[in-house]
Amino acid sequence: DAMVIQNPRYQVTQFGKPVTLSCSQTLNHNVMYWYQQKSSQAPKLLFHYYDKDFNNEADTPDNFQSRRPNTSFCFLDIRSPGLGDAAMYLCATSREPQLAGFVAGSYEQYFGPGTRLTVT
Amino acid sequence: GIQVEQSPPDLILQEGANSTLRCNFSDSVNNLQWFHQNPWGQLINLFYIPSGTKQNGRLSATTVATERYSLLYISSSQTTDSGVYFCAVPDSNYQLIWGAGTKLIIKP
């Protein structure tokens, strides 16, 4: 089955120690997203890739970086995790057409199972 | 920007009961999604429903775009239906605007 895969499902890291979370997809979607979700809250968009074009949300801390080496894979790098970065990290994908006048975000987003990050 | 409100915030039901969850949005949209987040944190797509009615087993959803609301119906609830139900609509630039969610607890 086509799907969005995230590894690892659970990650424990030490305060200040860099960590990388990975996401892969077999849906061949051109857009990939990273969300952060803290307990009892809705997911918060960190950034997204439209093909190779990187789009950062204005309030995403510089501590968070992302890489998309190819269509299938996307990585979230946290350079110096703090206690406040403990959260569920969700990867999502969508297929967005490249049409003049098209309203972005109109198409269904598919989510991976998430990686729960603990910072000690 | 678009505001999304969900009601009720919490719902506790006995197994077998039916329920209706509501999502109101403040502006016209061309997409609306319903998600179920299970107790393990996994976010599961339920419906992509910009307008009209869709059904999937015991779940169905209706979006009335002209009146800016969507309803999620759960019939014959099971304990596995427990979790948080989110609706989300797009703003510009790929941003999904999420409701605060409805936390559903189904008691055996």
mmCIF file with all atom_site columns, C-alpha atoms in Angstrom:
data_model
loop_
_atom_site.group_PDB
_atom_site.id
_atom_site.type_symbol
_atom_site.label_atom_id
_atom_site.label_alt_id
_atom_site.label_comp_id
_atom_site.label_asym_id
_atom_site.label_entity_id
_atom_site.label_seq_id
_atom_site.pdbx_PDB_ins_code
_atom_site.Cartn_x
_atom_site.Cartn_y
_atom_site.Cartn_z
_atom_site.occupancy
_atom_site.B_iso_or_equiv
_atom_site.pdbx_formal_charge
_atom_site.auth_seq_id
_atom_site.auth_comp_id
_atom_site.auth_asym_id
_atom_site.auth_atom_id
_atom_site.pdbx_PDB_model_num
ATOM 1   C CA . ASP A 1 1   ? 0.000   0.000  0.000   1.00 0.00 ? 1   ASP A CA 1
ATOM 2   C CA . ALA A 1 2   ? 1.152   3.500  -0.767  1.00 0.00 ? 2   ALA A CA 1
ATOM 3   C CA . MET A 1 3   ? 1.942   5.291  2.444   1.00 0.00 ? 3   MET A CA 1
ATOM 4   C CA . VAL A 1 4   ? 3.864   7.812  4.499   1.00 0.00 ? 4   VAL A CA 1
ATOM 5   C CA . ILE A 1 5   ? 6.507   6.255  6.742   1.00 0.00 ? 5   ILE A CA 1
ATOM 6   C CA . GLN A 1 6   ? 8.288   7.889  9.648   1.00 0.00 ? 6   GLN A CA 1
ATOM 7   C CA . ASN A 1 7   ? 11.340  6.621  11.494  1.00 0.00 ? 7   ASN A CA 1
ATOM 8   C CA . PRO A 1 8   ? 11.923  6.200  14.289  1.00 0.00 ? 8   PRO A CA 1
ATOM 9   C CA . ARG A 1 9   ? 8.513   6.097  15.961  1.00 0.00 ? 9   ARG A CA 1
ATOM 10  C CA . TYR A 1 10  ? 10.053  7.069  19.288  1.00 0.00 ? 10  TYR A CA 1
ATOM 11  C CA . GLN A 1 11  ? 13.231  9.081  19.722  1.00 0.00 ? 11  GLN A CA 1
ATOM 12  C CA . VAL A 1 12  ? 14.977  10.058 22.922  1.00 0.00 ? 12  VAL A CA 1
ATOM 13  C CA . THR A 1 13  ? 17.722  12.646 22.743  1.00 0.00 ? 13  THR A CA 1
ATOM 14  C CA . GLN A 1 14  ? 19.702  14.673 25.227  1.00 0.00 ? 14  GLN A CA 1
ATOM 15  C CA . PHE A 1 15  ? 19.356  18.380 25.718  1.00 0.00 ? 15  PHE A CA 1
ATOM 16  C CA . GLY A 1 16  ? 21.476  20.082 23.050  1.00 0.00 ? 16  GLY A CA 1
ATOM 17  C CA . LYS A 1 17  ? 22.318  16.906 21.130  1.00 0.00 ? 17  LYS A CA 1
ATOM 18  C CA . PRO A 1 18  ? 21.392  17.139 17.425  1.00 0.00 ? 18  PRO A CA 1
ATOM 19  C CA . VAL A 1 19  ? 18.718  14.756 16.230  1.00 0.00 ? 19  VAL A CA 1
ATOM 20  C CA . THR A 1 20  ? 17.309  13.859 12.807  1.00 0.00 ? 20  THR A CA 1
ATOM 21  C CA . LEU A 1 21  ? 13.861  12.515 12.094  1.00 0.00 ? 21  LEU A CA 1
ATOM 22  C CA . SER A 1 22  ? 13.060  10.936 8.759   1.00 0.00 ? 22  SER A CA 1
ATOM 23  C CA . CYS A 1 23  ? 10.026  10.648 6.545   1.00 0.00 ? 23  CYS A CA 1
ATOM 24  C CA . SER A 1 24  ? 9.542   8.713  3.349   1.00 0.00 ? 24  SER A CA 1
ATOM 25  C CA . GLN A 1 25  ? 6.579   8.324  1.051   1.00 0.00 ? 25  GLN A CA 1
ATOM 26  C CA . THR A 1 26  ? 5.545   5.947  -1.685  1.00 0.00 ? 26  THR A CA 1
ATOM 27  C CA . LEU A 1 27  ? 2.683   8.159  -2.886  1.00 0.00 ? 27  LEU A CA 1
ATOM 28  C CA . ASN A 1 28  ? 4.904   10.119 -5.292  1.00 0.00 ? 28  ASN A CA 1
ATOM 29  C CA . HIS A 1 29  ? 3.432   13.353 -3.945  1.00 0.00 ? 29  HIS A CA 1
ATOM 30  C CA . ASN A 1 30  ? 5.192   16.586 -4.792  1.00 0.00 ? 30  ASN A CA 1
ATOM 31  C CA . VAL A 1 31  ? 4.542   18.365 -1.499  1.00 0.00 ? 31  VAL A CA 1
ATOM 32  C CA . MET A 1 32  ? 5.886   17.242 1.876   1.00 0.00 ? 32  MET A CA 1
ATOM 33  C CA . TYR A 1 33  ? 5.185   18.886 5.228   1.00 0.00 ? 33  TYR A CA 1
ATOM 34  C CA . TRP A 1 34  ? 6.569   18.766 8.748   1.00 0.00 ? 34  TRP A CA 1
ATOM 35  C CA . TYR A 1 35  ? 4.277   19.471 11.693  1.00 0.00 ? 35  TYR A CA 1
ATOM 36  C CA . GLN A 1 36  ? 4.939   19.721 15.409  1.00 0.00 ? 36  GLN A CA 1
ATOM 37  C CA . GLN A 1 37  ? 2.191   18.659 17.779  1.00 0.00 ? 37  GLN A CA 1
ATOM 38  C CA . LYS A 1 38  ? 2.269   19.160 21.521  1.00 0.00 ? 38  LYS A CA 1
ATOM 39  C CA . SER A 1 39  ? -0.081  17.466 23.917  1.00 0.00 ? 39  SER A CA 1
ATOM 40  C CA . SER A 1 40  ? -3.776  18.335 23.543  1.00 0.00 ? 40  SER A CA 1
ATOM 41  C CA . GLN A 1 41  ? -3.074  20.799 20.733  1.00 0.00 ? 41  GLN A CA 1
ATOM 42  C CA . ALA A 1 42  ? -3.651  20.788 16.992  1.00 0.00 ? 42  ALA A CA 1
ATOM 43  C CA . PRO A 1 43  ? -0.607  20.172 14.748  1.00 0.00 ? 43  PRO A CA 1
ATOM 44  C CA . LYS A 1 44  ? 1.471   23.240 13.926  1.00 0.00 ? 44  LYS A CA 1
ATOM 45  C CA . LEU A 1 45  ? 3.105   23.549 10.510  1.00 0.00 ? 45  LEU A CA 1
ATOM 46  C CA . LEU A 1 46  ? 6.881   24.030 10.675  1.00 0.00 ? 46  LEU A CA 1
ATOM 47  C CA . PHE A 1 47  ? 7.711   24.060 6.948   1.00 0.00 ? 47  PHE A CA 1
ATOM 48  C CA . HIS A 1 48  ? 6.929   22.387 3.661   1.00 0.00 ? 48  HIS A CA 1
ATOM 49  C CA . TYR A 1 49  ? 8.590   21.509 0.374   1.00 0.00 ? 49  TYR A CA 1
ATOM 50  C CA . TYR A 1 50  ? 6.823   22.123 -2.902  1.00 0.00 ? 50  TYR A CA 1
ATOM 51  C CA . ASP A 1 51  ? 9.000   19.832 -5.019  1.00 0.00 ? 51  ASP A CA 1
ATOM 52  C CA . LYS A 1 52  ? 12.476  21.165 -4.167  1.00 0.00 ? 52  LYS A CA 1
ATOM 53  C CA . ASP A 1 53  ? 11.288  24.580 -3.075  1.00 0.00 ? 53  ASP A CA 1
ATOM 54  C CA . PHE A 1 54  ? 11.595  25.012 0.679   1.00 0.00 ? 54  PHE A CA 1
ATOM 55  C CA . ASN A 1 55  ? 9.005   27.117 2.500   1.00 0.00 ? 55  ASN A CA 1
ATOM 56  C CA . ASN A 1 56  ? 9.567   28.026 6.124   1.00 0.00 ? 56  ASN A CA 1
ATOM 57  C CA . GLU A 1 57  ? 6.773   29.237 8.392   1.00 0.00 ? 57  GLU A CA 1
ATOM 58  C CA . ALA A 1 58  ? 7.580   32.639 9.837   1.00 0.00 ? 58  ALA A CA 1
ATOM 59  C CA . ASP A 1 59  ? 7.483   31.471 13.445  1.00 0.00 ? 59  ASP A CA 1
ATOM 60  C CA . THR A 1 60  ? 9.500   28.268 12.984  1.00 0.00 ? 60  THR A CA 1
ATOM 61  C CA . PRO A 1 61  ? 12.639  28.533 15.146  1.00 0.00 ? 61  PRO A CA 1
ATOM 62  C CA . ASP A 1 62  ? 16.030  28.531 13.410  1.00 0.00 ? 62  ASP A CA 1
ATOM 63  C CA . ASN A 1 63  ? 16.848  25.453 15.490  1.00 0.00 ? 63  ASN A CA 1
ATOM 64  C CA . PHE A 1 64  ? 14.694  23.461 13.059  1.00 0.00 ? 64  PHE A CA 1
ATOM 65  C CA . GLN A 1 65  ? 16.011  22.667 9.596   1.00 0.00 ? 65  GLN A CA 1
ATOM 66  C CA . SER A 1 66  ? 14.857  20.368 6.839   1.00 0.00 ? 66  SER A CA 1
ATOM 67  C CA . ARG A 1 67  ? 16.278  18.537 3.857   1.00 0.00 ? 67  ARG A CA 1
ATOM 68  C CA . ARG A 1 68  ? 14.595  16.887 0.916   1.00 0.00 ? 68  ARG A CA 1
ATOM 69  C CA . PRO A 1 69  ? 17.193  15.008 -1.107  1.00 0.00 ? 69  PRO A CA 1
ATOM 70  C CA . ASN A 1 70  ? 14.636  13.489 -3.484  1.00 0.00 ? 70  ASN A CA 1
ATOM 71  C CA . THR A 1 71  ? 10.891  13.180 -4.021  1.00 0.00 ? 71  THR A CA 1
ATOM 72  C CA . SER A 1 72  ? 10.510  10.288 -1.607  1.00 0.00 ? 72  SER A CA 1
ATOM 73  C CA . PHE A 1 73  ? 12.454  11.430 1.433   1.00 0.00 ? 73  PHE A CA 1
ATOM 74  C CA . CYS A 1 74  ? 12.367  14.398 3.764   1.00 0.00 ? 74  CYS A CA 1
ATOM 75  C CA . PHE A 1 75  ? 14.330  14.952 6.973   1.00 0.00 ? 75  PHE A CA 1
ATOM 76  C CA . LEU A 1 76  ? 13.784  17.149 9.999   1.00 0.00 ? 76  LEU A CA 1
ATOM 77  C CA . ASP A 1 77  ? 16.959  18.224 11.780  1.00 0.00 ? 77  ASP A CA 1
ATOM 78  C CA . ILE A 1 78  ? 16.819  19.736 15.252  1.00 0.00 ? 78  ILE A CA 1
ATOM 79  C CA . ARG A 1 79  ? 20.229  21.254 15.814  1.00 0.00 ? 79  ARG A CA 1
ATOM 80  C CA . SER A 1 80  ? 20.120  21.807 19.564  1.00 0.00 ? 80  SER A CA 1
ATOM 81  C CA . PRO A 1 81  ? 16.992  20.304 21.098  1.00 0.00 ? 81  PRO A CA 1
ATOM 82  C CA . GLY A 1 82  ? 15.601  21.987 24.148  1.00 0.00 ? 82  GLY A CA 1
ATOM 83  C CA . LEU A 1 83  ? 13.095  20.609 26.632  1.00 0.00 ? 83  LEU A CA 1
ATOM 84  C CA . GLY A 1 84  ? 10.412  22.625 24.890  1.00 0.00 ? 84  GLY A CA 1
ATOM 85  C CA . ASP A 1 85  ? 10.986  20.704 21.655  1.00 0.00 ? 85  ASP A CA 1
ATOM 86  C CA . ALA A 1 86  ? 9.624   17.500 23.125  1.00 0.00 ? 86  ALA A CA 1
ATOM 87  C CA . ALA A 1 87  ? 6.584   16.767 20.986  1.00 0.00 ? 87  ALA A CA 1
ATOM 88  C CA . MET A 1 88  ? 5.077   14.551 18.320  1.00 0.00 ? 88  MET A CA 1
ATOM 89  C CA . TYR A 1 89  ? 6.495   15.331 14.886  1.00 0.00 ? 89  TYR A CA 1
ATOM 90  C CA . LEU A 1 90  ? 4.225   14.539 11.970  1.00 0.00 ? 90  LEU A CA 1
ATOM 91  C CA . CYS A 1 91  ? 5.125   14.293 8.314   1.00 0.00 ? 91  CYS A CA 1
ATOM 92  C CA . ALA A 1 92  ? 2.466   14.733 5.660   1.00 0.00 ? 92  ALA A CA 1
ATOM 93  C CA . THR A 1 93  ? 2.279   14.734 1.885   1.00 0.00 ? 93  THR A CA 1
ATOM 94  C CA . SER A 1 94  ? -0.080  15.992 -0.777  1.00 0.00 ? 94  SER A CA 1
ATOM 95  C CA . ARG A 1 95  ? -0.231  16.199 -4.531  1.00 0.00 ? 95  ARG A CA 1
ATOM 96  C CA . GLU A 1 96  ? -0.693  19.766 -5.670  1.00 0.00 ? 96  GLU A CA 1
ATOM 97  C CA . PRO A 1 97  ? -1.088  20.633 -9.345  1.00 0.00 ? 97  PRO A CA 1
ATOM 98  C CA . GLN A 1 98  ? 0.976   23.399 -10.852 1.00 0.00 ? 98  GLN A CA 1
ATOM 99  C CA . LEU A 1 99  ? -1.737  25.449 -12.450 1.00 0.00 ? 99  LEU A CA 1
ATOM 100 C CA . ALA A 1 100 ? -2.001  29.187 -12.887 1.00 0.00 ? 100 ALA A CA 1
ATOM 101 C CA . GLY A 1 101 ? -4.493  30.567 -10.398 1.00 0.00 ? 101 GLY A CA 1
ATOM 102 C CA . PHE A 1 102 ? -4.534  27.373 -8.362  1.00 0.00 ? 102 PHE A CA 1
ATOM 103 C CA . VAL A 1 103 ? -5.228  27.858 -4.672  1.00 0.00 ? 103 VAL A CA 1
ATOM 104 C CA . ALA A 1 104 ? -2.531  26.121 -2.680  1.00 0.00 ? 104 ALA A CA 1
ATOM 105 C CA . GLY A 1 105 ? -3.463  23.694 0.046   1.00 0.00 ? 105 GLY A CA 1
ATOM 106 C CA . SER A 1 106 ? -6.634  22.575 -1.655  1.00 0.00 ? 106 SER A CA 1
ATOM 107 C CA . TYR A 1 107 ? -5.731  18.952 -1.832  1.00 0.00 ? 107 TYR A CA 1
ATOM 108 C CA . GLU A 1 108 ? -5.877  16.170 0.719   1.00 0.00 ? 108 GLU A CA 1
ATOM 109 C CA . GLN A 1 109 ? -2.911  15.787 3.062   1.00 0.00 ? 109 GLN A CA 1
ATOM 110 C CA . TYR A 1 110 ? -1.843  12.304 4.112   1.00 0.00 ? 110 TYR A CA 1
ATOM 111 C CA . PHE A 1 111 ? -0.075  11.888 7.440   1.00 0.00 ? 111 PHE A CA 1
ATOM 112 C CA . GLY A 1 112 ? 2.546   9.474  8.666   1.00 0.00 ? 112 GLY A CA 1
ATOM 113 C CA . PRO A 1 113 ? 2.340   7.789  12.084  1.00 0.00 ? 113 PRO A CA 1
ATOM 114 C CA . GLY A 1 114 ? 4.562   10.407 13.692  1.00 0.00 ? 114 GLY A CA 1
ATOM 115 C CA . THR A 1 115 ? 7.758   10.378 15.744  1.00 0.00 ? 115 THR A CA 1
ATOM 116 C CA . ARG A 1 116 ? 7.424   11.105 19.444  1.00 0.00 ? 116 ARG A CA 1
ATOM 117 C CA . LEU A 1 117 ? 10.498  13.009 20.579  1.00 0.00 ? 117 LEU A CA 1
ATOM 118 C CA . THR A 1 118 ? 11.601  13.048 24.195  1.00 0.00 ? 118 THR A CA 1
ATOM 119 C CA . VAL A 1 119 ? 14.368  15.422 25.349  1.00 0.00 ? 119 VAL A CA 1
ATOM 120 C CA . THR A 1 120 ? 16.178  14.523 28.556  1.00 0.00 ? 120 THR A CA 1
ATOM 121 C CA . GLY B 2 1   ? -7.482  34.570 8.519   1.00 0.00 ? 1   GLY B CA 1
ATOM 122 C CA . ILE B 2 2   ? -9.917  31.701 8.628   1.00 0.00 ? 2   ILE B CA 1
ATOM 123 C CA . GLN B 2 3   ? -11.189 30.640 12.031  1.00 0.00 ? 3   GLN B CA 1
ATOM 124 C CA . VAL B 2 4   ? -12.203 27.043 12.689  1.00 0.00 ? 4   VAL B CA 1
ATOM 125 C CA . GLU B 2 5   ? -14.313 26.073 15.670  1.00 0.00 ? 5   GLU B CA 1
ATOM 126 C CA . GLN B 2 6   ? -15.242 22.581 16.750  1.00 0.00 ? 6   GLN B CA 1
ATOM 127 C CA . SER B 2 7   ? -17.931 21.467 19.137  1.00 0.00 ? 7   SER B CA 1
ATOM 128 C CA . PRO B 2 8   ? -18.334 19.935 21.569  1.00 0.00 ? 8   PRO B CA 1
ATOM 129 C CA . PRO B 2 9   ? -14.809 20.049 23.014  1.00 0.00 ? 9   PRO B CA 1
ATOM 130 C CA . ASP B 2 10  ? -15.370 16.837 24.955  1.00 0.00 ? 10  ASP B CA 1
ATOM 131 C CA . LEU B 2 11  ? -17.818 13.995 24.543  1.00 0.00 ? 11  LEU B CA 1
ATOM 132 C CA . ILE B 2 12  ? -18.252 10.872 26.663  1.00 0.00 ? 12  ILE B CA 1
ATOM 133 C CA . LEU B 2 13  ? -20.552 8.138  25.386  1.00 0.00 ? 13  LEU B CA 1
ATOM 134 C CA . GLN B 2 14  ? -21.401 4.553  26.046  1.00 0.00 ? 14  GLN B CA 1
ATOM 135 C CA . GLU B 2 15  ? -20.489 1.966  23.464  1.00 0.00 ? 15  GLU B CA 1
ATOM 136 C CA . GLY B 2 16  ? -23.218 1.677  20.851  1.00 0.00 ? 16  GLY B CA 1
ATOM 137 C CA . ALA B 2 17  ? -24.312 5.313  21.029  1.00 0.00 ? 17  ALA B CA 1
ATOM 138 C CA . ASN B 2 18  ? -24.436 7.682  18.057  1.00 0.00 ? 18  ASN B CA 1
ATOM 139 C CA . SER B 2 19  ? -22.754 11.078 17.972  1.00 0.00 ? 19  SER B CA 1
ATOM 140 C CA . THR B 2 20  ? -22.492 14.218 15.858  1.00 0.00 ? 20  THR B CA 1
ATOM 141 C CA . LEU B 2 21  ? -19.406 16.410 15.840  1.00 0.00 ? 21  LEU B CA 1
ATOM 142 C CA . ARG B 2 22  ? -19.526 19.880 14.343  1.00 0.00 ? 22  ARG B CA 1
ATOM 143 C CA . CYS B 2 23  ? -16.966 22.065 12.589  1.00 0.00 ? 23  CYS B CA 1
ATOM 144 C CA . ASN B 2 24  ? -17.699 25.718 11.778  1.00 0.00 ? 24  ASN B CA 1
ATOM 145 C CA . PHE B 2 25  ? -15.436 27.841 9.613   1.00 0.00 ? 25  PHE B CA 1
ATOM 146 C CA . SER B 2 26  ? -15.470 31.564 9.115   1.00 0.00 ? 26  SER B CA 1
ATOM 147 C CA . ASP B 2 27  ? -14.825 31.904 5.379   1.00 0.00 ? 27  ASP B CA 1
ATOM 148 C CA . SER B 2 28  ? -15.437 30.007 2.172   1.00 0.00 ? 28  SER B CA 1
ATOM 149 C CA . VAL B 2 29  ? -13.073 27.096 1.617   1.00 0.00 ? 29  VAL B CA 1
ATOM 150 C CA . ASN B 2 30  ? -12.289 24.694 -1.211  1.00 0.00 ? 30  ASN B CA 1
ATOM 151 C CA . ASN B 2 31  ? -11.239 21.819 1.021   1.00 0.00 ? 31  ASN B CA 1
ATOM 152 C CA . LEU B 2 32  ? -12.107 20.371 4.387   1.00 0.00 ? 32  LEU B CA 1
ATOM 153 C CA . GLN B 2 33  ? -10.595 17.341 6.056   1.00 0.00 ? 33  GLN B CA 1
ATOM 154 C CA . TRP B 2 34  ? -11.665 15.321 9.076   1.00 0.00 ? 34  TRP B CA 1
ATOM 155 C CA . PHE B 2 35  ? -9.019  13.413 11.027  1.00 0.00 ? 35  PHE B CA 1
ATOM 156 C CA . HIS B 2 36  ? -9.057  10.976 13.903  1.00 0.00 ? 36  HIS B CA 1
ATOM 157 C CA . GLN B 2 37  ? -6.061  11.002 16.225  1.00 0.00 ? 37  GLN B CA 1
ATOM 158 C CA . ASN B 2 38  ? -5.965  7.749  18.149  1.00 0.00 ? 38  ASN B CA 1
ATOM 159 C CA . PRO B 2 39  ? -4.648  7.463  21.736  1.00 0.00 ? 39  PRO B CA 1
ATOM 160 C CA . TRP B 2 40  ? -1.197  6.511  20.343  1.00 0.00 ? 40  TRP B CA 1
ATOM 161 C CA . GLY B 2 41  ? -0.976  9.803  18.473  1.00 0.00 ? 41  GLY B CA 1
ATOM 162 C CA . GLN B 2 42  ? -1.454  8.586  14.933  1.00 0.00 ? 42  GLN B CA 1
ATOM 163 C CA . LEU B 2 43  ? -3.430  10.985 12.753  1.00 0.00 ? 43  LEU B CA 1
ATOM 164 C CA . ILE B 2 44  ? -5.767  9.140  10.422  1.00 0.00 ? 44  ILE B CA 1
ATOM 165 C CA . ASN B 2 45  ? -7.540  10.684 7.445   1.00 0.00 ? 45  ASN B CA 1
ATOM 166 C CA . LEU B 2 46  ? -11.277 10.156 7.702   1.00 0.00 ? 46  LEU B CA 1
ATOM 167 C CA . PHE B 2 47  ? -12.756 12.347 5.005   1.00 0.00 ? 47  PHE B CA 1
ATOM 168 C CA . TYR B 2 48  ? -11.729 14.852 2.408   1.00 0.00 ? 48  TYR B CA 1
ATOM 169 C CA . ILE B 2 49  ? -15.028 16.625 1.919   1.00 0.00 ? 49  ILE B CA 1
ATOM 170 C CA . PRO B 2 50  ? -15.181 20.136 0.430   1.00 0.00 ? 50  PRO B CA 1
ATOM 171 C CA . SER B 2 51  ? -18.953 19.771 0.016   1.00 0.00 ? 51  SER B CA 1
ATOM 172 C CA . GLY B 2 52  ? -21.691 17.181 0.019   1.00 0.00 ? 52  GLY B CA 1
ATOM 173 C CA . THR B 2 53  ? -21.930 13.933 1.948   1.00 0.00 ? 53  THR B CA 1
ATOM 174 C CA . LYS B 2 54  ? -19.626 10.944 2.168   1.00 0.00 ? 54  LYS B CA 1
ATOM 175 C CA . GLN B 2 55  ? -19.927 7.694  4.071   1.00 0.00 ? 55  GLN B CA 1
ATOM 176 C CA . ASN B 2 56  ? -17.353 5.166  5.175   1.00 0.00 ? 56  ASN B CA 1
ATOM 177 C CA . GLY B 2 57  ? -18.761 2.338  7.247   1.00 0.00 ? 57  GLY B CA 1
ATOM 178 C CA . ARG B 2 58  ? -20.143 3.675  10.511  1.00 0.00 ? 58  ARG B CA 1
ATOM 179 C CA . LEU B 2 59  ? -18.813 7.145  9.801   1.00 0.00 ? 59  LEU B CA 1
ATOM 180 C CA . SER B 2 60  ? -20.255 9.767  7.544   1.00 0.00 ? 60  SER B CA 1
ATOM 181 C CA . ALA B 2 61  ? -19.616 13.445 6.969   1.00 0.00 ? 61  ALA B CA 1
ATOM 182 C CA . THR B 2 62  ? -21.555 16.301 5.471   1.00 0.00 ? 62  THR B CA 1
ATOM 183 C CA . THR B 2 63  ? -20.182 19.691 4.494   1.00 0.00 ? 63  THR B CA 1
ATOM 184 C CA . VAL B 2 64  ? -22.513 22.576 3.697   1.00 0.00 ? 64  VAL B CA 1
ATOM 185 C CA . ALA B 2 65  ? -20.039 24.977 2.185   1.00 0.00 ? 65  ALA B CA 1
ATOM 186 C CA . THR B 2 66  ? -22.546 27.805 1.670   1.00 0.00 ? 66  THR B CA 1
ATOM 187 C CA . GLU B 2 67  ? -23.357 27.783 5.383   1.00 0.00 ? 67  GLU B CA 1
ATOM 188 C CA . ARG B 2 68  ? -19.741 27.177 6.424   1.00 0.00 ? 68  ARG B CA 1
ATOM 189 C CA . TYR B 2 69  ? -20.053 24.076 8.518   1.00 0.00 ? 69  TYR B CA 1
ATOM 190 C CA . SER B 2 70  ? -19.325 20.378 8.421   1.00 0.00 ? 70  SER B CA 1
ATOM 191 C CA . LEU B 2 71  ? -20.706 17.524 10.511  1.00 0.00 ? 71  LEU B CA 1
ATOM 192 C CA . LEU B 2 72  ? -19.126 14.189 11.333  1.00 0.00 ? 72  LEU B CA 1
ATOM 193 C CA . TYR B 2 73  ? -21.517 11.402 12.323  1.00 0.00 ? 73  TYR B CA 1
ATOM 194 C CA . ILE B 2 74  ? -20.393 8.326  14.203  1.00 0.00 ? 74  ILE B CA 1
ATOM 195 C CA . SER B 2 75  ? -22.964 5.571  14.552  1.00 0.00 ? 75  SER B CA 1
ATOM 196 C CA . SER B 2 76  ? -22.869 2.559  16.875  1.00 0.00 ? 76  SER B CA 1
ATOM 197 C CA . SER B 2 77  ? -19.736 3.824  18.620  1.00 0.00 ? 77  SER B CA 1
ATOM 198 C CA . GLN B 2 78  ? -16.977 1.400  19.546  1.00 0.00 ? 78  GLN B CA 1
ATOM 199 C CA . THR B 2 79  ? -14.194 1.839  22.094  1.00 0.00 ? 79  THR B CA 1
ATOM 200 C CA . THR B 2 80  ? -11.726 2.074  19.203  1.00 0.00 ? 80  THR B CA 1
ATOM 201 C CA . ASP B 2 81  ? -13.457 5.288  18.128  1.00 0.00 ? 81  ASP B CA 1
ATOM 202 C CA . SER B 2 82  ? -11.988 7.017  21.174  1.00 0.00 ? 82  SER B CA 1
ATOM 203 C CA . GLY B 2 83  ? -9.476  9.778  20.524  1.00 0.00 ? 83  GLY B CA 1
ATOM 204 C CA . VAL B 2 84  ? -9.487  13.327 19.233  1.00 0.00 ? 84  VAL B CA 1
ATOM 205 C CA . TYR B 2 85  ? -11.315 14.337 16.073  1.00 0.00 ? 85  TYR B CA 1
ATOM 206 C CA . PHE B 2 86  ? -9.951  17.324 14.170  1.00 0.00 ? 86  PHE B CA 1
ATOM 207 C CA . CYS B 2 87  ? -11.298 19.211 11.223  1.00 0.00 ? 87  CYS B CA 1
ATOM 208 C CA . ALA B 2 88  ? -8.979  21.378 9.134   1.00 0.00 ? 88  ALA B CA 1
ATOM 209 C CA . VAL B 2 89  ? -9.386  23.765 6.221   1.00 0.00 ? 89  VAL B CA 1
ATOM 210 C CA . PRO B 2 90  ? -6.712  25.391 4.035   1.00 0.00 ? 90  PRO B CA 1
ATOM 211 C CA . ASP B 2 91  ? -5.600  28.955 4.231   1.00 0.00 ? 91  ASP B CA 1
ATOM 212 C CA . SER B 2 92  ? -3.348  30.212 1.439   1.00 0.00 ? 92  SER B CA 1
ATOM 213 C CA . ASN B 2 93  ? 0.153   28.791 1.001   1.00 0.00 ? 93  ASN B CA 1
ATOM 214 C CA . TYR B 2 94  ? -0.535  25.225 2.108   1.00 0.00 ? 94  TYR B CA 1
ATOM 215 C CA . GLN B 2 95  ? -1.368  26.155 5.675   1.00 0.00 ? 95  GLN B CA 1
ATOM 216 C CA . LEU B 2 96  ? -4.061  23.924 7.145   1.00 0.00 ? 96  LEU B CA 1
ATOM 217 C CA . ILE B 2 97  ? -6.059  25.792 9.778   1.00 0.00 ? 97  ILE B CA 1
ATOM 218 C CA . TRP B 2 98  ? -7.084  23.332 12.452  1.00 0.00 ? 98  TRP B CA 1
ATOM 219 C CA . GLY B 2 99  ? -9.933  23.310 14.892  1.00 0.00 ? 99  GLY B CA 1
ATOM 220 C CA . ALA B 2 100 ? -9.117  22.656 18.539  1.00 0.00 ? 100 ALA B CA 1
ATOM 221 C CA . GLY B 2 101 ? -10.537 19.154 18.258  1.00 0.00 ? 101 GLY B CA 1
ATOM 222 C CA . THR B 2 102 ? -13.275 17.134 19.924  1.00 0.00 ? 102 THR B CA 1
ATOM 223 C CA . LYS B 2 103 ? -12.044 14.616 22.487  1.00 0.00 ? 103 LYS B CA 1
ATOM 224 C CA . LEU B 2 104 ? -14.265 11.545 22.330  1.00 0.00 ? 104 LEU B CA 1
ATOM 225 C CA . ILE B 2 105 ? -14.270 8.844  24.987  1.00 0.00 ? 105 ILE B CA 1
ATOM 226 C CA . ILE B 2 106 ? -16.304 5.704  24.368  1.00 0.00 ? 106 ILE B CA 1
ATOM 227 C CA . LYS B 2 107 ? -16.937 3.675  27.504  1.00 0.00 ? 107 LYS B CA 1
ATOM 228 C CA . PRO B 2 108 ? -17.467 -0.101 27.241  1.00 0.00 ? 108 PRO B CA 1
#
